[in-house]
Amino acid sequence: MSQLLANLNPEQLQAVTLPPQHALILAGAGSGKTRVLTTRIAWLIQSGQVDPSGILAVTFTNKAAKEMLARLGAMLPISPRGMWVGTFHGLCNRLLRAHHRDAGLPQLFQILDSADQLAAIKRLLKTLNVDDEKFPPRELQHFINGQKEAGNRPHAVEAWDDFTKQRVQLYQEYEAQCQRESVVDFAELLLRTYELLERNEPIRRHYQRRFRHILVDEFQDTNRLQYRWLKLLAADGAEGGAALLCVGDDDQSIYRFRGAEVGNMRDFEREFQVKNVIRLEQNYRSYSNILDAANAIIRFNTHRLGKNLWTDQGAGEPIRIFEAYADSDEARWIVEEIQGLVRDGRSRAEIALLYRSNAQSRVLEHRLFSAGIPYRVYGGLRFFERQEIKHALAYLRLIANPDDDTAFARVVNFPTRGIGARSIEVLQDAARTYNTSLYATVPHLTGKAGTALGQFLRMIEDLRRDTGPLTLPELIDHVLDRSGLRDHYKSEKEGSERLENLDELLNAAANFVAEQQAGAPGADPADPGEHRQLADFLAHASLEAGDHQADQGADAVQLMTVHSSKGLEFDVVFLSGLEEGLFPHENSILEAEGLEEERRLMYVAVTRARERLYLSFAQSRMLHGQTRYNLRSRFLEEIPAGLTKWLSPPSPRAALGGATGGAGGAYFTSSAKPAATQREPRPAFASLPGGLRIGQNVSHAKFGQGVIVAAEGGGSDARVQVNFGSAGMKWLLLAVAKLDPA
DNA sequence: CCGATGACTGTTTTT
DNA sequence: CAGTCATCGG
């Protein structure tokens, strides 16, 4: 016990040993948040205050859940079995499987990931003959998810105008379709569980009594519905409610776009009359130069709960800043720098390359690849999202649940078997009249379409029957053969990688089975013969995108978006693409709220670094197939000059209509020296009249500072397009507009 | 009904 | 640029 609490600082100790009351822990980056959370659980159990089964711990990602279980396993002599640890979605899935009847679902319901959901919506619009120009599927998806997160079923949505009314109508149709097909999307997992607990008193009471301590990680990223869900579970039951301990950092809230409500932190404090608010502000991760930069940046945000990170580790190295001509130059420079670091004995796994959006990884990957540096990309298209895997899963889904029309539509003609659009249309019309799933409709059909479809149906039925006694990997192997998927990819010229992935699916299944057996044999007694294990595997595939990327063990440079870097830390961090429009992203720049979220994202990125931080940007960048010229990010200007060291001489930056500009606006530091590696500016851009060129900074009397991004015409008709930052993008006639080189 | 070809269009971040 | 979608000729 004393060992458990050793080496905690006073605030951490206080948090770990709080009495069983509600508490809010404001935990800054690198302040030992995860440690506090796990130690708290271990302490509660070890001191006999609670049985493991009385613990409910909610994490943000599956990875975090796994890590927490692993740490607990190492801390506790007893197995952490009986505890519920997982993501909101994972826990809801578990609850719905256990109480599927009360929730109005078949036991083997399927889970739609975002892409499946979008496909389902498109299919719905098609069958209803709705104009998808007027109701863009993506927008409709957003609308539906938003309503679900607000707890609104279609009848509860307030709709005054026609447009909203129609969308509500579609929402309703979508729900009916999902129910018919026994599928559940992400938001539905949460809402369905919430309604189950709310309406079913015995079940609610059962869990309210069971869970004595509810611990929530990354609380700043919970959405409204998740918060209500927590309130319901922690509400005062007969025995008094659970103690709710929420850990979060409002400065690291980066999922507003997905419905996260930082406001939950304030609401929690108020509604639960939280007496215990503890701030963890000592950072054990980074040197103070890095921390001071992060603090300086985040100070530009308003509406913070307030918190200041500090460290006693000393200043450390200055933050290195590099300006490149083009994105390819930026990538080349990063790779050269990495080679130097590796020569100096650094391990590649301790070097991270962060970027704002996934598209940016291509250039970096390209350079790394040609330099022969092992690297690993997180995120991007994940294993279970690859098309060959989705196809295989669709067959599996049909075995588990033939009414899954999304799965049916996906593979009914893949590999092609002579069932074309016309047949599908006939089938869909029939399904609508009989009000049955596509699968169940097939026997009703006669004629040509009926025969081909009948053959498909028989194949699926054979699969269902033949696979009953097989183990999961055997089952999948059988399906890959019988469906023709394997043959299809064998004959495809670029199919070898896909074949490998299909084999990898077998491995994933084998691992899944092994883990399940090792994990909790007593959790839910698997009913044999019902393909129960298959359903569990499919849920696993939907909920956990799967880290089946490159070799985990290899010493490889780590590439990921800033979002997926949250919670991780590295000795060396490169943050690339620090340009206006990219980071902060152009879609977020106009809204104050959006910009603040970008800044929090920047804060997250900076605080990932332990020892060394590189920030870089490029004057020009390929995006959407064309070259764009961006100003350097305002976030760079927000870092006090004394903390930085420019590796390239900074060029003057066009001002941004005054929104920022703190930090004194001084770009040079005393230690800045012209980099020896600086190349001559390349004559990359054609000259324009008046000695101007594309990419050049200019000033205009009315619009202020800007940069030339394009030109057209000639002679007296010559025009240039200038990006004036917050003053907008303008086309100017050179003969008329007075532009001075800046 | 199938596959190929070309136009178009869009991208932030993810459980 | 790259993935999706529509159109066209077999």
PDB file of N, CA and C in Angstrom, chain A residues 157-215:
ATOM      1  N   VAL A 157     -37.670  16.350 -32.125  1.00  0.00           N
ATOM      2  CA  VAL A 157     -36.923  17.435 -32.746  1.00  0.00           C
ATOM      3  C   VAL A 157     -37.857  18.596 -33.036  1.00  0.00           C
ATOM      4  N   GLU A 158     -37.439  19.765 -32.648  1.00  0.00           N
ATOM      5  CA  GLU A 158     -38.239  20.943 -32.948  1.00  0.00           C
ATOM      6  C   GLU A 158     -37.961  21.370 -34.378  1.00  0.00           C
ATOM      7  N   ALA A 159     -38.988  21.265 -35.199  1.00  0.00           N
ATOM      8  CA  ALA A 159     -38.803  21.627 -36.600  1.00  0.00           C
ATOM      9  C   ALA A 159     -39.869  22.627 -37.006  1.00  0.00           C
ATOM     10  N   TRP A 160     -39.442  23.802 -37.347  1.00  0.00           N
ATOM     11  CA  TRP A 160     -40.402  24.843 -37.741  1.00  0.00           C
ATOM     12  C   TRP A 160     -40.434  25.032 -39.246  1.00  0.00           C
ATOM     13  N   ASP A 161     -39.252  24.974 -39.843  1.00  0.00           N
ATOM     14  CA  ASP A 161     -39.228  25.212 -41.280  1.00  0.00           C
ATOM     15  C   ASP A 161     -39.351  23.894 -42.040  1.00  0.00           C
ATOM     16  N   ASP A 162     -39.700  23.996 -43.298  1.00  0.00           N
ATOM     17  CA  ASP A 162     -39.913  22.814 -44.128  1.00  0.00           C
ATOM     18  C   ASP A 162     -38.668  21.962 -44.248  1.00  0.00           C
ATOM     19  N   PHE A 163     -37.552  22.641 -44.429  1.00  0.00           N
ATOM     20  CA  PHE A 163     -36.305  21.906 -44.640  1.00  0.00           C
ATOM     21  C   PHE A 163     -36.006  20.998 -43.441  1.00  0.00           C
ATOM     22  N   THR A 164     -36.120  21.582 -42.258  1.00  0.00           N
ATOM     23  CA  THR A 164     -35.854  20.785 -41.069  1.00  0.00           C
ATOM     24  C   THR A 164     -36.872  19.659 -40.936  1.00  0.00           C
ATOM     25  N   LYS A 165     -38.121  19.973 -41.244  1.00  0.00           N
ATOM     26  CA  LYS A 165     -39.159  18.953 -41.159  1.00  0.00           C
ATOM     27  C   LYS A 165     -38.829  17.763 -42.049  1.00  0.00           C
ATOM     28  N   GLN A 166     -38.351  18.088 -43.250  1.00  0.00           N
ATOM     29  CA  GLN A 166     -38.015  17.004 -44.172  1.00  0.00           C
ATOM     30  C   GLN A 166     -36.838  16.182 -43.660  1.00  0.00           C
ATOM     31  N   ARG A 167     -35.889  16.883 -43.068  1.00  0.00           N
ATOM     32  CA  ARG A 167     -34.745  16.151 -42.549  1.00  0.00           C
ATOM     33  C   ARG A 167     -35.156  15.254 -41.378  1.00  0.00           C
ATOM     34  N   VAL A 168     -36.069  15.750 -40.567  1.00  0.00           N
ATOM     35  CA  VAL A 168     -36.569  14.936 -39.462  1.00  0.00           C
ATOM     36  C   VAL A 168     -37.268  13.690 -40.013  1.00  0.00           C
ATOM     37  N   GLN A 169     -38.020  13.921 -41.084  1.00  0.00           N
ATOM     38  CA  GLN A 169     -38.696  12.802 -41.737  1.00  0.00           C
ATOM     39  C   GLN A 169     -37.687  11.736 -42.169  1.00  0.00           C
ATOM     40  N   LEU A 170     -36.580  12.217 -42.754  1.00  0.00           N
ATOM     41  CA  LEU A 170     -35.542  11.285 -43.203  1.00  0.00           C
ATOM     42  C   LEU A 170     -34.875  10.602 -42.005  1.00  0.00           C
ATOM     43  N   TYR A 171     -34.699  11.362 -40.963  1.00  0.00           N
ATOM     44  CA  TYR A 171     -34.157  10.807 -39.712  1.00  0.00           C
ATOM     45  C   TYR A 171     -35.025   9.632 -39.268  1.00  0.00           C
ATOM     46  N   GLN A 172     -36.309   9.846 -39.322  1.00  0.00           N
ATOM     47  CA  GLN A 172     -37.246   8.803 -38.906  1.00  0.00           C
ATOM     48  C   GLN A 172     -37.146   7.568 -39.812  1.00  0.00           C
ATOM     49  N   GLU A 173     -37.088   7.838 -41.122  1.00  0.00           N
ATOM     50  CA  GLU A 173     -36.954   6.725 -42.061  1.00  0.00           C
ATOM     51  C   GLU A 173     -35.651   5.964 -41.819  1.00  0.00           C
ATOM     52  N   TYR A 174     -34.621   6.727 -41.532  1.00  0.00           N
ATOM     53  CA  TYR A 174     -33.316   6.110 -41.280  1.00  0.00           C
ATOM     54  C   TYR A 174     -33.390   5.186 -40.066  1.00  0.00           C
ATOM     55  N   GLU A 175     -34.043   5.675 -39.038  1.00  0.00           N
ATOM     56  CA  GLU A 175     -34.187   4.866 -37.827  1.00  0.00           C
ATOM     57  C   GLU A 175     -34.938   3.578 -38.113  1.00  0.00           C
ATOM     58  N   ALA A 176     -36.018   3.713 -38.889  1.00  0.00           N
ATOM     59  CA  ALA A 176     -36.798   2.523 -39.229  1.00  0.00           C
ATOM     60  C   ALA A 176     -35.942   1.525 -39.997  1.00  0.00           C
ATOM     61  N   GLN A 177     -35.151   2.063 -40.908  1.00  0.00           N
ATOM     62  CA  GLN A 177     -34.284   1.185 -41.689  1.00  0.00           C
ATOM     63  C   GLN A 177     -33.288   0.453 -40.787  1.00  0.00           C
ATOM     64  N   CYS A 178     -32.675   1.188 -39.872  1.00  0.00           N
ATOM     65  CA  CYS A 178     -31.705   0.571 -38.964  1.00  0.00           C
ATOM     66  C   CYS A 178     -32.370  -0.528 -38.135  1.00  0.00           C
ATOM     67  N   GLN A 179     -33.536  -0.221 -37.649  1.00  0.00           N
ATOM     68  CA  GLN A 179     -34.228  -1.192 -36.813  1.00  0.00           C
ATOM     69  C   GLN A 179     -34.567  -2.443 -37.622  1.00  0.00           C
ATOM     70  N   ARG A 180     -35.015  -2.209 -38.846  1.00  0.00           N
ATOM     71  CA  ARG A 180     -35.361  -3.324 -39.716  1.00  0.00           C
ATOM     72  C   ARG A 180     -34.143  -4.204 -39.967  1.00  0.00           C
ATOM     73  N   GLU A 181     -32.993  -3.556 -40.083  1.00  0.00           N
ATOM     74  CA  GLU A 181     -31.789  -4.294 -40.434  1.00  0.00           C
ATOM     75  C   GLU A 181     -31.000  -4.742 -39.213  1.00  0.00           C
ATOM     76  N   SER A 182     -31.500  -4.400 -38.051  1.00  0.00           N
ATOM     77  CA  SER A 182     -30.796  -4.749 -36.808  1.00  0.00           C
ATOM     78  C   SER A 182     -29.376  -4.201 -36.770  1.00  0.00           C
ATOM     79  N   VAL A 183     -29.255  -2.959 -37.144  1.00  0.00           N
ATOM     80  CA  VAL A 183     -27.957  -2.318 -37.054  1.00  0.00           C
ATOM     81  C   VAL A 183     -28.051  -1.065 -36.206  1.00  0.00           C
ATOM     82  N   VAL A 184     -26.936  -0.709 -35.623  1.00  0.00           N
ATOM     83  CA  VAL A 184     -26.880   0.372 -34.650  1.00  0.00           C
ATOM     84  C   VAL A 184     -25.649   1.212 -34.942  1.00  0.00           C
ATOM     85  N   ASP A 185     -25.821   2.525 -35.106  1.00  0.00           N
ATOM     86  CA  ASP A 185     -24.645   3.367 -35.350  1.00  0.00           C
ATOM     87  C   ASP A 185     -24.034   3.820 -34.018  1.00  0.00           C
ATOM     88  N   PHE A 186     -22.916   4.532 -34.118  1.00  0.00           N
ATOM     89  CA  PHE A 186     -22.197   4.916 -32.894  1.00  0.00           C
ATOM     90  C   PHE A 186     -23.077   5.713 -31.939  1.00  0.00           C
ATOM     91  N   ALA A 187     -23.726   6.726 -32.465  1.00  0.00           N
ATOM     92  CA  ALA A 187     -24.543   7.570 -31.599  1.00  0.00           C
ATOM     93  C   ALA A 187     -25.702   6.765 -31.010  1.00  0.00           C
ATOM     94  N   GLU A 188     -26.202   5.825 -31.807  1.00  0.00           N
ATOM     95  CA  GLU A 188     -27.320   5.009 -31.345  1.00  0.00           C
ATOM     96  C   GLU A 188     -26.905   4.138 -30.161  1.00  0.00           C
ATOM     97  N   LEU A 189     -25.687   3.652 -30.174  1.00  0.00           N
ATOM     98  CA  LEU A 189     -25.192   2.855 -29.050  1.00  0.00           C
ATOM     99  C   LEU A 189     -25.410   3.624 -27.748  1.00  0.00           C
ATOM    100  N   LEU A 190     -25.038   4.894 -27.789  1.00  0.00           N
ATOM    101  CA  LEU A 190     -25.134   5.725 -26.590  1.00  0.00           C
ATOM    102  C   LEU A 190     -26.583   6.030 -26.241  1.00  0.00           C
ATOM    103  N   LEU A 191     -27.338   6.465 -27.252  1.00  0.00           N
ATOM    104  CA  LEU A 191     -28.712   6.879 -26.980  1.00  0.00           C
ATOM    105  C   LEU A 191     -29.555   5.687 -26.529  1.00  0.00           C
ATOM    106  N   ARG A 192     -29.374   4.575 -27.211  1.00  0.00           N
ATOM    107  CA  ARG A 192     -30.145   3.380 -26.869  1.00  0.00           C
ATOM    108  C   ARG A 192     -29.872   2.967 -25.413  1.00  0.00           C
ATOM    109  N   THR A 193     -28.616   3.004 -25.045  1.00  0.00           N
ATOM    110  CA  THR A 193     -28.259   2.627 -23.679  1.00  0.00           C
ATOM    111  C   THR A 193     -28.826   3.621 -22.675  1.00  0.00           C
ATOM    112  N   TYR A 194     -28.726   4.883 -23.061  1.00  0.00           N
ATOM    113  CA  TYR A 194     -29.264   5.908 -22.173  1.00  0.00           C
ATOM    114  C   TYR A 194     -30.751   5.690 -21.931  1.00  0.00           C
ATOM    115  N   GLU A 195     -31.476   5.456 -23.013  1.00  0.00           N
ATOM    116  CA  GLU A 195     -32.920   5.250 -22.878  1.00  0.00           C
ATOM    117  C   GLU A 195     -33.234   3.979 -22.097  1.00  0.00           C
ATOM    118  N   LEU A 196     -32.441   2.968 -22.316  1.00  0.00           N
ATOM    119  CA  LEU A 196     -32.625   1.717 -21.581  1.00  0.00           C
ATOM    120  C   LEU A 196     -32.523   1.966 -20.073  1.00  0.00           C
ATOM    121  N   LEU A 197     -31.483   2.669 -19.690  1.00  0.00           N
ATOM    122  CA  LEU A 197     -31.273   2.927 -18.268  1.00  0.00           C
ATOM    123  C   LEU A 197     -32.353   3.851 -17.710  1.00  0.00           C
ATOM    124  N   GLU A 198     -32.753   4.795 -18.543  1.00  0.00           N
ATOM    125  CA  GLU A 198     -33.721   5.761 -18.061  1.00  0.00           C
ATOM    126  C   GLU A 198     -35.095   5.125 -17.846  1.00  0.00           C
ATOM    127  N   ARG A 199     -35.476   4.239 -18.774  1.00  0.00           N
ATOM    128  CA  ARG A 199     -36.835   3.710 -18.743  1.00  0.00           C
ATOM    129  C   ARG A 199     -36.987   2.439 -17.930  1.00  0.00           C
ATOM    130  N   ASN A 200     -35.921   1.712 -17.815  1.00  0.00           N
ATOM    131  CA  ASN A 200     -36.021   0.426 -17.156  1.00  0.00           C
ATOM    132  C   ASN A 200     -35.458   0.535 -15.738  1.00  0.00           C
ATOM    133  N   GLU A 201     -36.359   0.728 -14.799  1.00  0.00           N
ATOM    134  CA  GLU A 201     -35.884   1.009 -13.452  1.00  0.00           C
ATOM    135  C   GLU A 201     -35.070  -0.126 -12.843  1.00  0.00           C
ATOM    136  N   PRO A 202     -35.518  -1.381 -12.958  1.00  0.00           N
ATOM    137  CA  PRO A 202     -34.718  -2.454 -12.349  1.00  0.00           C
ATOM    138  C   PRO A 202     -33.286  -2.486 -12.879  1.00  0.00           C
ATOM    139  N   ILE A 203     -33.152  -2.351 -14.166  1.00  0.00           N
ATOM    140  CA  ILE A 203     -31.806  -2.384 -14.723  1.00  0.00           C
ATOM    141  C   ILE A 203     -30.998  -1.189 -14.234  1.00  0.00           C
ATOM    142  N   ARG A 204     -31.640  -0.033 -14.257  1.00  0.00           N
ATOM    143  CA  ARG A 204     -30.936   1.158 -13.797  1.00  0.00           C
ATOM    144  C   ARG A 204     -30.472   0.990 -12.357  1.00  0.00           C
ATOM    145  N   ARG A 205     -31.415   0.542 -11.527  1.00  0.00           N
ATOM    146  CA  ARG A 205     -31.072   0.379 -10.105  1.00  0.00           C
ATOM    147  C   ARG A 205     -29.941  -0.620  -9.922  1.00  0.00           C
ATOM    148  N   HIS A 206     -30.000  -1.661 -10.724  1.00  0.00           N
ATOM    149  CA  HIS A 206     -28.967  -2.683 -10.623  1.00  0.00           C
ATOM    150  C   HIS A 206     -27.583  -2.069 -10.806  1.00  0.00           C
ATOM    151  N   TYR A 207     -27.429  -1.279 -11.855  1.00  0.00           N
ATOM    152  CA  TYR A 207     -26.096  -0.726 -12.127  1.00  0.00           C
ATOM    153  C   TYR A 207     -25.757   0.424 -11.185  1.00  0.00           C
ATOM    154  N   GLN A 208     -26.778   1.159 -10.793  1.00  0.00           N
ATOM    155  CA  GLN A 208     -26.505   2.220  -9.817  1.00  0.00           C
ATOM    156  C   GLN A 208     -25.985   1.627  -8.511  1.00  0.00           C
ATOM    157  N   ARG A 209     -26.556   0.496  -8.150  1.00  0.00           N
ATOM    158  CA  ARG A 209     -26.090  -0.157  -6.924  1.00  0.00           C
ATOM    159  C   ARG A 209     -24.718  -0.771  -7.116  1.00  0.00           C
ATOM    160  N   ARG A 210     -24.524  -1.323  -8.286  1.00  0.00           N
ATOM    161  CA  ARG A 210     -23.279  -2.049  -8.521  1.00  0.00           C
ATOM    162  C   ARG A 210     -22.062  -1.124  -8.520  1.00  0.00           C
ATOM    163  N   PHE A 211     -22.153  -0.054  -9.307  1.00  0.00           N
ATOM    164  CA  PHE A 211     -20.970   0.797  -9.460  1.00  0.00           C
ATOM    165  C   PHE A 211     -20.875   1.793  -8.321  1.00  0.00           C
ATOM    166  N   ARG A 212     -19.857   1.642  -7.501  1.00  0.00           N
ATOM    167  CA  ARG A 212     -19.665   2.558  -6.380  1.00  0.00           C
ATOM    168  C   ARG A 212     -18.760   3.719  -6.782  1.00  0.00           C
ATOM    169  N   HIS A 213     -17.876   3.432  -7.716  1.00  0.00           N
ATOM    170  CA  HIS A 213     -16.945   4.469  -8.160  1.00  0.00           C
ATOM    171  C   HIS A 213     -16.924   4.509  -9.682  1.00  0.00           C
ATOM    172  N   ILE A 214     -17.267   5.666 -10.209  1.00  0.00           N
ATOM    173  CA  ILE A 214     -17.195   5.853 -11.654  1.00  0.00           C
ATOM    174  C   ILE A 214     -16.076   6.842 -11.928  1.00  0.00           C
ATOM    175  N   LEU A 215     -15.129   6.429 -12.742  1.00  0.00           N
ATOM    176  CA  LEU A 215     -13.990   7.292 -13.056  1.00  0.00           C
ATOM    177  C   LEU A 215     -13.959   7.566 -14.545  1.00  0.00           C
TER     178      LEU A 215
END
